[in-house]
Protein backbone atom coordinates (compact mmCIF):
# COMPACT_ATOMS: atom_id res chain seq x y z
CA UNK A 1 1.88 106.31 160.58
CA UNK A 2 -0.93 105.08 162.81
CA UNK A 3 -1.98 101.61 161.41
CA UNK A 4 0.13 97.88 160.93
CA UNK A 5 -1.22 95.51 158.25
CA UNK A 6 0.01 92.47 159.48
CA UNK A 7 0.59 89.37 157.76
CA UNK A 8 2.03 86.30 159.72
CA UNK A 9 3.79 84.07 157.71
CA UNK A 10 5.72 80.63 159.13
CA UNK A 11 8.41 81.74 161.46
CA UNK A 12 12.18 80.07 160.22
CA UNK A 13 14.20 80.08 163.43
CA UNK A 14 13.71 81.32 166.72
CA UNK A 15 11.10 81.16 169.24
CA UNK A 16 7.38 81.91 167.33
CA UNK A 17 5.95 84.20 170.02
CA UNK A 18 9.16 86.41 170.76
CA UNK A 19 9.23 90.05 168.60
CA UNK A 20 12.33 90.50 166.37
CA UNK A 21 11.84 93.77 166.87
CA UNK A 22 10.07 96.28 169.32
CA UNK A 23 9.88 99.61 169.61
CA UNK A 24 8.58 101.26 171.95
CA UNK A 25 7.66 105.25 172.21
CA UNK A 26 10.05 106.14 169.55
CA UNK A 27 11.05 110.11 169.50
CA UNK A 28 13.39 112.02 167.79
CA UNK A 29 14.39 115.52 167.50
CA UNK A 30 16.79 117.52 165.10
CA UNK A 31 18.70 120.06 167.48
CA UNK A 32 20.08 123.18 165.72
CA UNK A 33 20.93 126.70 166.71
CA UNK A 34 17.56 127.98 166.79
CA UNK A 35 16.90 124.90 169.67
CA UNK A 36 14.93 121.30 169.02
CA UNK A 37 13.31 120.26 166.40
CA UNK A 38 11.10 117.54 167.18
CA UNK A 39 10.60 115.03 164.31
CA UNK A 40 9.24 111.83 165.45
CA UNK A 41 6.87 111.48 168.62
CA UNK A 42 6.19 108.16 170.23
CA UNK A 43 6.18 106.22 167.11
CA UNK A 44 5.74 102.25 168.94
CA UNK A 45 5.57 98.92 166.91
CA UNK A 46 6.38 95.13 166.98
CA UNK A 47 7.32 93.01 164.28
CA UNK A 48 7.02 89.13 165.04
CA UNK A 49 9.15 86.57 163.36
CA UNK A 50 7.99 85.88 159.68
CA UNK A 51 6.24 88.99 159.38
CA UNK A 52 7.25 92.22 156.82
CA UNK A 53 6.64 95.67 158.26
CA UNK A 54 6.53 99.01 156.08
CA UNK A 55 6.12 102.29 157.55
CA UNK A 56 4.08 104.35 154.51
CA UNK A 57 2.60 108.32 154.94
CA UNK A 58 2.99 111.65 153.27
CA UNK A 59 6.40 112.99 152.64
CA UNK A 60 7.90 114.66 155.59
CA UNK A 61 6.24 112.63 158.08
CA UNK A 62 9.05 110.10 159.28
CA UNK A 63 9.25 107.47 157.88
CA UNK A 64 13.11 107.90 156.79
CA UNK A 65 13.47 109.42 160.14
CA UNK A 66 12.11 106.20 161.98
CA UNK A 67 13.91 103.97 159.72
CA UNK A 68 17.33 105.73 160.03
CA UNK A 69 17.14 106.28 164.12
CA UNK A 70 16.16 102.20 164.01
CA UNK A 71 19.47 101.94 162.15
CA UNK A 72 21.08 104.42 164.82
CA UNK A 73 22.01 106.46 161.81
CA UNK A 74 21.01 110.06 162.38
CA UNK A 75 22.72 112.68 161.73
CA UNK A 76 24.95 114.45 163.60
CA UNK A 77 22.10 117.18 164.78
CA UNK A 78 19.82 114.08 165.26
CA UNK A 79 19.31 112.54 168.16
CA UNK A 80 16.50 109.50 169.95
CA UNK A 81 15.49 111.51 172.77
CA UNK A 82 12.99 109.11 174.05
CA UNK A 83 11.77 105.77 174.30
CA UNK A 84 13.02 102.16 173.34
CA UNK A 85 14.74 99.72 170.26
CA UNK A 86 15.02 96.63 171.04
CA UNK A 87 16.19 93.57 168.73
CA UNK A 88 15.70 90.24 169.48
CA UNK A 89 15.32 91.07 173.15
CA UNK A 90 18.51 93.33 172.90
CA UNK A 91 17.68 96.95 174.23
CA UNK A 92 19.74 98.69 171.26
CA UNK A 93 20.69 101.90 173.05
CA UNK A 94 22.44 100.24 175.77
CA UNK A 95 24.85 98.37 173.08
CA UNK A 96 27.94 100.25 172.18
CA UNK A 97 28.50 101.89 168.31
């Protein structure tokens, strides 16, 4: 989960050069009885307007991980323990559920 393909199409709406997305240092950990898990470590990434993004590697790597902490949809014994989500400017952890 190291490298971005990119390819920039025509933006719709929007200023061009602001990211819809950013994230920044992504990491995640699973906490259970036996202490932390972590699962994700400083995952980062930027997706521009009118580009596509797909997060690809072998199975138990992250990707669902990455895509459901993006989402804010862990599980209860999941939990973003560092870094940043921000869309369209918005830092997502500082928004309310």
């Amino acid at each position: 989960m190291n490298e971005a393909v990119r390819n920039p199409a025509t933006p719709t709406n929007g200023p061009a050069n602001a990211p819809i997305i950013e994230i920044e240092n992504l990491s995640i950990s699973f906490f259970t009885r036996k202490g932390e898990i972590p699962a994700v470590m400083d995952f980062s990434c930027t997706v521009m307007p009118g580009e596509a993004m797909g997060i690809v590697g072998e199975s138990g790597c992250g990707k669902s991980t990455v895509s459901l902490g993006i989402m804010r949809d862990l599980s209860n014994i999941g939990k973003i323990v560092g870094g940043k989500i921000k869309f369209q400017g918005k830092d997502m952890g500082e928004l309310s559920d």
